Amino acid sequence: MRDVKPRTLFEKVWDRHVIEQEEGKPAILYIDLHLVHEVTSPQAFEGLRLNGRKVRRPDLTVATVDHNVPTVNRSLPVTDGTSAKQMETLTKNCRDFGIKLYDFHDPGQGIVHVIGPELGVTLPGKTIVCGDSHTSTHGAFGALAFGIGTSEVEHVLATQCLQQLKPKTMEVHVKGKLSPGVTAKDIILAVIAKIGTDGATGTVIEYTGEAIRNLSMEERMTICNMSIEAGARAGMIAPDETTFRYLEGRPHAPKGEAFEQAKQEWLQLRTDEGAVYDKRVELDASEIAPQVTWGTSPGMGTAVDQQVPDPESLPTETERKSARRALEYMDLTPGTPMTEIKVDRVFIGSCTNSRLEDLRAAACVVKNRKVAPGVQAMVVPGSQQVKRQAESEGLDQIFLDAGFEWRESGCSMCLAMNDDTLNVGERCASTSNRNFEGRQGRGGRTHLVSPMMAAAAAIEGHFVDIRKWNLDD
Amino acid sequence: MEAFTKHSGKVVPLDRANVDTDQIIPKQFLKRVERTGFGQFLFYNWRYDTEGNPNPDFELNQEAYRDGSILLARTNFGCGSSREHAPWALLDYGFRVVIAPTFADIFYNNCFKNGILPIRLPEAKVDTLFRRVKDGVTQTLSVDLENNRIDDQNDFTAEFEVEPYRRYCLLNGLDDIAITLQKDDLIRKYEERLPDYYRTTVTQNS
C-alpha cells in the first residue's frame, strides 16, 4: 500500500533522496549536484588527498571562481598573490580530480548561483549543495538547495551524500499583488524584518501565494537567495510553467521528449492539499513598500517612507542593545527619514540581484539621467553570460552614459574579498544580501535595497521612494 | 577529529546578539588554502584597531579573560556565511565550547565537524551566566559531554541537550566520511535509479 499522507514540497524532495534512515541517526541524503568555488573548497580537496580518497561523481560537480576574482580588465594578471594562489589551487584540484571548471577566462564564468540556473544544471526536485550559504537561491526551481561547510564539501566530494538531520518546514505565504516599484527584494527584506534573522532557523521555507506565483524565475531566485538571512536552511518554490519556460533550451536541461517527461514528474513537486507545515507566516504584498535597511543585520530594515527607528522603542533589552550599537556603527540618528540618508557609493550586483532582469530594472531608472556628483556607482553583472546579454541590449551604455562603472562578473563588493571595497565611513546603497559590520570593507556602512532603489539612490545621492518616479518618461 | 568528552576552562563573555561569521573571521582572511593558523585573525575587526593595535575594550584583550576556552554568547551566534573558517578560527585560538541560547544552523553543524561543542542553554540561564561571569562569581566552567552537564564548582550547574548522534560522533571523534563510505552498496543502488534527466553529466570537456 502506498503512503497517502499529504506531504509538503520539501518532504517530497527529501524523501526521494534518503538512501538510508536509521532510527536516531541522521538520514544519508543523496546529492544530485555539487557546486564548488575557490574559497571553501581547497581544504576539502586537501582532505581527500590526505586520506587517499577520490571524487565519487565529478560529473555531478561543477566549479567556478567567483568570490575573489577581480572585476576589472580580465586580460590583466591577478595582482593579489593570495587570491591568485587560491584560484590556481582550484584549477589544479579540478584538473587532478576531473571536475569541470568555469575558470577566470571562461565565457561561462560567473557567480556560482547565477551560472547553475543559466547552464540548466539547476533543476526541479534536485538536491543541490555548495560551500556557500546562498545556495538557497536554487530552491526557486523547487530544488532542495542548501549551504554547507568545508567538511561537508569534502563529504560530498568523497561520497556524493551527506548525513543530515531532517529540518522542519515553514510556509511563508505572500498574498495579493505588488505595487509598481516594489520588487522581489522588497518582499524578502520585508519577510526578514517581520520574522527576524533567526525566524526560520532549523526550517526549510516554502514560499507560496499569489505574489510568489506572479514572480519571474529571476525574481524567485532573489527571494530564495535570502532565505538564509532569515535563518532558514533553504527556501523553495514549487515549479510551474514559469519554471519550465525558463529551463527549456538551457544547455544541460533535458531536451525534447525527455523534457516533456521530466515536466510531468516535476509537476508533482507541489505541496499536497492537507499537508502541514511546522510554522506559517503570512504577508500581504500590497502592503509592502520599497525597503531600506538601517542597521547591521538584514532584519534591521524598514519602508523607505519611514524613519530610522528609536532603539528605545524596541521590546527587549537585547534588541535595544543591538540597535544602539548598529546605529552607532551606521552613524544614524533615530527619527531621520530614510530618504534623507545620503550615499557615497552604489553597488548593483551579487547573487541576490545581478541577473539580467535586475540590470534591466536598474537601467530603466538610470536611463537619460546622471549619477549625482560625489557618488561612485558600479554595476557588476552576475556572470559573463549576463554581461554579454546586457551589452547586446545596450544596458552597459545606459549605465556608462549615466556615470556608472561597468565591470566583469563576480561576487565583488557583496563581500569585498577582491579590491572592490568600501573605505572607512563610506555609505553604500547595495543590492547584495548582508549589511554586517565591515562586510563591504572595514568601517563601511551598507544599506540593502532593490536594484531600482539602488539606481535611484545613485541618481539623487540619497534614498528616494521609487514609487514616486515616473519611469516612462 | 579530536574527541570531546570533558573540558574545563576559562569563560569569555561576548555580550552581543547575532554575532555573524563575518565578525568571527573577516573575509580578508579567507584566502588561505590551509585549515590552520586562523586563530590570530579571530574577531579581527573587533580585536584590533585599524592600525593593528589591540582594542582594550574588547573582551578577548582583557586580562581577566586571557586564555579563555569557553565562549559565552547571545542568540543566533554564527549567523551569515557558511565559512568553516569561523570554527577553525575559534578552535585555533583555543575555544572548545561555545554557549548561547541559539545558533545559526550551518555554524552549529560546522562546530561538530571540528571538535567544538556548541551548547544551547535557555536564555534565562545564559543571562545568569553573563551576570556571574561579569561579577567574577563564575570564572571557569567544567563541561561534561558524557553527562550533559555544566558546572562552575560554585553553585552554578546546568544540563544541556545535544542530538544523540552528534553527541556520539563528538564523544568518539568519528570521521563521518568513513561511515558514509561504508554505505557504498546503498549509494550505488540509489544511483542506478537516478532519473535520466538528473544524470546531467558535466564533464571537463563539455
mmCIF file with all atom_site columns, C-alpha atoms in Angstrom, chain B residues 12-101:
data_model
loop_
_atom_site.group_PDB
_atom_site.id
_atom_site.type_symbol
_atom_site.label_atom_id
_atom_site.label_alt_id
_atom_site.label_comp_id
_atom_site.label_asym_id
_atom_site.label_entity_id
_atom_site.label_seq_id
_atom_site.pdbx_PDB_ins_code
_atom_site.Cartn_x
_atom_site.Cartn_y
_atom_site.Cartn_z
_atom_site.occupancy
_atom_site.B_iso_or_equiv
_atom_site.pdbx_formal_charge
_atom_site.auth_seq_id
_atom_site.auth_comp_id
_atom_site.auth_asym_id
_atom_site.auth_atom_id
_atom_site.pdbx_PDB_model_num
ATOM 1  C CA . VAL B 1 12  ? 34.916 34.639 27.929 1.00 0.00 ? 12  VAL B CA 1
ATOM 2  C CA . PRO B 1 13  ? 31.657 36.655 27.738 1.00 0.00 ? 13  PRO B CA 1
ATOM 3  C CA . LEU B 1 14  ? 30.732 38.161 24.366 1.00 0.00 ? 14  LEU B CA 1
ATOM 4  C CA . ASP B 1 15  ? 27.597 40.117 25.150 1.00 0.00 ? 15  ASP B CA 1
ATOM 5  C CA . ARG B 1 16  ? 26.252 40.732 21.621 1.00 0.00 ? 16  ARG B CA 1
ATOM 6  C CA . ALA B 1 17  ? 23.364 39.112 19.769 1.00 0.00 ? 17  ALA B CA 1
ATOM 7  C CA . ASN B 1 18  ? 23.521 37.920 16.146 1.00 0.00 ? 18  ASN B CA 1
ATOM 8  C CA . VAL B 1 19  ? 27.312 37.647 16.009 1.00 0.00 ? 19  VAL B CA 1
ATOM 9  C CA . ASP B 1 20  ? 27.856 36.761 12.351 1.00 0.00 ? 20  ASP B CA 1
ATOM 10 C CA . THR B 1 21  ? 30.673 34.769 10.798 1.00 0.00 ? 21  THR B CA 1
ATOM 11 C CA . ASP B 1 22  ? 31.980 37.924 9.100  1.00 0.00 ? 22  ASP B CA 1
ATOM 12 C CA . GLN B 1 23  ? 32.825 39.169 12.615 1.00 0.00 ? 23  GLN B CA 1
ATOM 13 C CA . ILE B 1 24  ? 34.221 35.820 13.760 1.00 0.00 ? 24  ILE B CA 1
ATOM 14 C CA . ILE B 1 25  ? 36.607 35.751 10.790 1.00 0.00 ? 25  ILE B CA 1
ATOM 15 C CA . PRO B 1 26  ? 36.572 38.688 8.354  1.00 0.00 ? 26  PRO B CA 1
ATOM 16 C CA . LYS B 1 27  ? 36.744 37.885 4.657  1.00 0.00 ? 27  LYS B CA 1
ATOM 17 C CA . GLN B 1 28  ? 40.272 39.123 4.044  1.00 0.00 ? 28  GLN B CA 1
ATOM 18 C CA . PHE B 1 29  ? 41.493 36.048 5.922  1.00 0.00 ? 29  PHE B CA 1
ATOM 19 C CA . LEU B 1 30  ? 39.573 33.503 3.854  1.00 0.00 ? 30  LEU B CA 1
ATOM 20 C CA . LYS B 1 31  ? 42.172 33.353 1.126  1.00 0.00 ? 31  LYS B CA 1
ATOM 21 C CA . ARG B 1 32  ? 44.377 30.829 2.862  1.00 0.00 ? 32  ARG B CA 1
ATOM 22 C CA . VAL B 1 33  ? 44.226 27.303 1.471  1.00 0.00 ? 33  VAL B CA 1
ATOM 23 C CA . GLU B 1 34  ? 45.062 25.670 4.838  1.00 0.00 ? 34  GLU B CA 1
ATOM 24 C CA . ARG B 1 35  ? 42.802 24.702 7.742  1.00 0.00 ? 35  ARG B CA 1
ATOM 25 C CA . THR B 1 36  ? 45.142 26.023 10.420 1.00 0.00 ? 36  THR B CA 1
ATOM 26 C CA . GLY B 1 37  ? 46.507 29.355 11.575 1.00 0.00 ? 37  GLY B CA 1
ATOM 27 C CA . PHE B 1 38  ? 43.208 31.263 11.690 1.00 0.00 ? 38  PHE B CA 1
ATOM 28 C CA . GLY B 1 39  ? 43.238 31.941 15.457 1.00 0.00 ? 39  GLY B CA 1
ATOM 29 C CA . GLN B 1 40  ? 45.313 35.105 15.085 1.00 0.00 ? 40  GLN B CA 1
ATOM 30 C CA . PHE B 1 41  ? 42.508 36.576 12.936 1.00 0.00 ? 41  PHE B CA 1
ATOM 31 C CA . LEU B 1 42  ? 39.596 35.617 15.209 1.00 0.00 ? 42  LEU B CA 1
ATOM 32 C CA . PHE B 1 43  ? 37.224 38.609 15.712 1.00 0.00 ? 43  PHE B CA 1
ATOM 33 C CA . TYR B 1 44  ? 39.908 40.662 13.988 1.00 0.00 ? 44  TYR B CA 1
ATOM 34 C CA . ASN B 1 45  ? 37.969 43.878 13.393 1.00 0.00 ? 45  ASN B CA 1
ATOM 35 C CA . TRP B 1 46  ? 36.759 43.955 16.999 1.00 0.00 ? 46  TRP B CA 1
ATOM 36 C CA . ARG B 1 47  ? 40.044 42.792 18.469 1.00 0.00 ? 47  ARG B CA 1
ATOM 37 C CA . TYR B 1 48  ? 42.342 45.238 16.689 1.00 0.00 ? 48  TYR B CA 1
ATOM 38 C CA . ASP B 1 49  ? 42.036 48.855 15.590 1.00 0.00 ? 49  ASP B CA 1
ATOM 39 C CA . THR B 1 50  ? 42.761 49.894 12.010 1.00 0.00 ? 50  THR B CA 1
ATOM 40 C CA . GLU B 1 51  ? 46.471 50.205 12.861 1.00 0.00 ? 51  GLU B CA 1
ATOM 41 C CA . GLY B 1 52  ? 46.548 46.653 14.178 1.00 0.00 ? 52  GLY B CA 1
ATOM 42 C CA . ASN B 1 53  ? 46.766 47.597 17.881 1.00 0.00 ? 53  ASN B CA 1
ATOM 43 C CA . PRO B 1 54  ? 44.706 45.554 20.353 1.00 0.00 ? 54  PRO B CA 1
ATOM 44 C CA . ASN B 1 55  ? 41.408 47.222 21.260 1.00 0.00 ? 55  ASN B CA 1
ATOM 45 C CA . PRO B 1 56  ? 41.438 47.272 25.100 1.00 0.00 ? 56  PRO B CA 1
ATOM 46 C CA . ASP B 1 57  ? 37.610 47.317 25.282 1.00 0.00 ? 57  ASP B CA 1
ATOM 47 C CA . PHE B 1 58  ? 37.242 44.009 23.513 1.00 0.00 ? 58  PHE B CA 1
ATOM 48 C CA . GLU B 1 59  ? 36.794 41.034 25.825 1.00 0.00 ? 59  GLU B CA 1
ATOM 49 C CA . LEU B 1 60  ? 39.480 38.843 24.268 1.00 0.00 ? 60  LEU B CA 1
ATOM 50 C CA . ASN B 1 61  ? 42.048 41.526 25.056 1.00 0.00 ? 61  ASN B CA 1
ATOM 51 C CA . GLN B 1 62  ? 41.137 41.852 28.723 1.00 0.00 ? 62  GLN B CA 1
ATOM 52 C CA . GLU B 1 63  ? 43.416 40.281 31.317 1.00 0.00 ? 63  GLU B CA 1
ATOM 53 C CA . ALA B 1 64  ? 40.526 38.579 33.128 1.00 0.00 ? 64  ALA B CA 1
ATOM 54 C CA . TYR B 1 65  ? 39.591 36.644 30.008 1.00 0.00 ? 65  TYR B CA 1
ATOM 55 C CA . ARG B 1 66  ? 43.019 35.835 28.635 1.00 0.00 ? 66  ARG B CA 1
ATOM 56 C CA . ASP B 1 67  ? 43.465 32.226 27.514 1.00 0.00 ? 67  ASP B CA 1
ATOM 57 C CA . GLY B 1 68  ? 39.733 31.537 27.698 1.00 0.00 ? 68  GLY B CA 1
ATOM 58 C CA . SER B 1 69  ? 38.469 28.378 26.052 1.00 0.00 ? 69  SER B CA 1
ATOM 59 C CA . ILE B 1 70  ? 34.704 28.640 26.610 1.00 0.00 ? 70  ILE B CA 1
ATOM 60 C CA . LEU B 1 71  ? 32.857 31.404 24.765 1.00 0.00 ? 71  LEU B CA 1
ATOM 61 C CA . LEU B 1 72  ? 29.614 32.683 26.249 1.00 0.00 ? 72  LEU B CA 1
ATOM 62 C CA . ALA B 1 73  ? 27.438 34.348 23.608 1.00 0.00 ? 73  ALA B CA 1
ATOM 63 C CA . ARG B 1 74  ? 23.955 35.606 22.820 1.00 0.00 ? 74  ARG B CA 1
ATOM 64 C CA . THR B 1 75  ? 21.203 34.467 20.427 1.00 0.00 ? 75  THR B CA 1
ATOM 65 C CA . ASN B 1 76  ? 21.753 33.461 16.801 1.00 0.00 ? 76  ASN B CA 1
ATOM 66 C CA . PHE B 1 77  ? 25.510 33.097 17.208 1.00 0.00 ? 77  PHE B CA 1
ATOM 67 C CA . GLY B 1 78  ? 27.326 32.271 13.956 1.00 0.00 ? 78  GLY B CA 1
ATOM 68 C CA . CYS B 1 79  ? 24.710 33.614 11.555 1.00 0.00 ? 79  CYS B CA 1
ATOM 69 C CA . GLY B 1 80  ? 25.558 34.534 7.976  1.00 0.00 ? 80  GLY B CA 1
ATOM 70 C CA . SER B 1 81  ? 28.126 32.883 5.760  1.00 0.00 ? 81  SER B CA 1
ATOM 71 C CA . SER B 1 82  ? 28.758 29.110 5.756  1.00 0.00 ? 82  SER B CA 1
ATOM 72 C CA . ARG B 1 83  ? 32.522 29.637 6.125  1.00 0.00 ? 83  ARG B CA 1
ATOM 73 C CA . GLU B 1 84  ? 34.018 26.839 8.217  1.00 0.00 ? 84  GLU B CA 1
ATOM 74 C CA . HIS B 1 85  ? 36.887 29.247 8.775  1.00 0.00 ? 85  HIS B CA 1
ATOM 75 C CA . ALA B 1 86  ? 34.759 30.507 11.704 1.00 0.00 ? 86  ALA B CA 1
ATOM 76 C CA . PRO B 1 87  ? 35.010 27.318 13.795 1.00 0.00 ? 87  PRO B CA 1
ATOM 77 C CA . TRP B 1 88  ? 38.592 26.845 12.552 1.00 0.00 ? 88  TRP B CA 1
ATOM 78 C CA . ALA B 1 89  ? 39.464 30.285 13.945 1.00 0.00 ? 89  ALA B CA 1
ATOM 79 C CA . LEU B 1 90  ? 37.695 29.627 17.268 1.00 0.00 ? 90  LEU B CA 1
ATOM 80 C CA . LEU B 1 91  ? 39.436 26.267 17.644 1.00 0.00 ? 91  LEU B CA 1
ATOM 81 C CA . ASP B 1 92  ? 42.836 27.583 16.614 1.00 0.00 ? 92  ASP B CA 1
ATOM 82 C CA . TYR B 1 93  ? 42.513 30.375 19.180 1.00 0.00 ? 93  TYR B CA 1
ATOM 83 C CA . GLY B 1 94  ? 41.733 27.783 21.845 1.00 0.00 ? 94  GLY B CA 1
ATOM 84 C CA . PHE B 1 95  ? 37.946 27.668 22.157 1.00 0.00 ? 95  PHE B CA 1
ATOM 85 C CA . ARG B 1 96  ? 36.453 24.195 22.604 1.00 0.00 ? 96  ARG B CA 1
ATOM 86 C CA . VAL B 1 97  ? 32.966 25.208 23.767 1.00 0.00 ? 97  VAL B CA 1
ATOM 87 C CA . VAL B 1 98  ? 30.502 27.932 22.761 1.00 0.00 ? 98  VAL B CA 1
ATOM 88 C CA . ILE B 1 99  ? 27.419 28.540 24.925 1.00 0.00 ? 99  ILE B CA 1
ATOM 89 C CA . ALA B 1 100 ? 24.470 30.528 23.548 1.00 0.00 ? 100 ALA B CA 1
ATOM 90 C CA . PRO B 1 101 ? 20.653 30.466 23.615 1.00 0.00 ? 101 PRO B CA 1
#
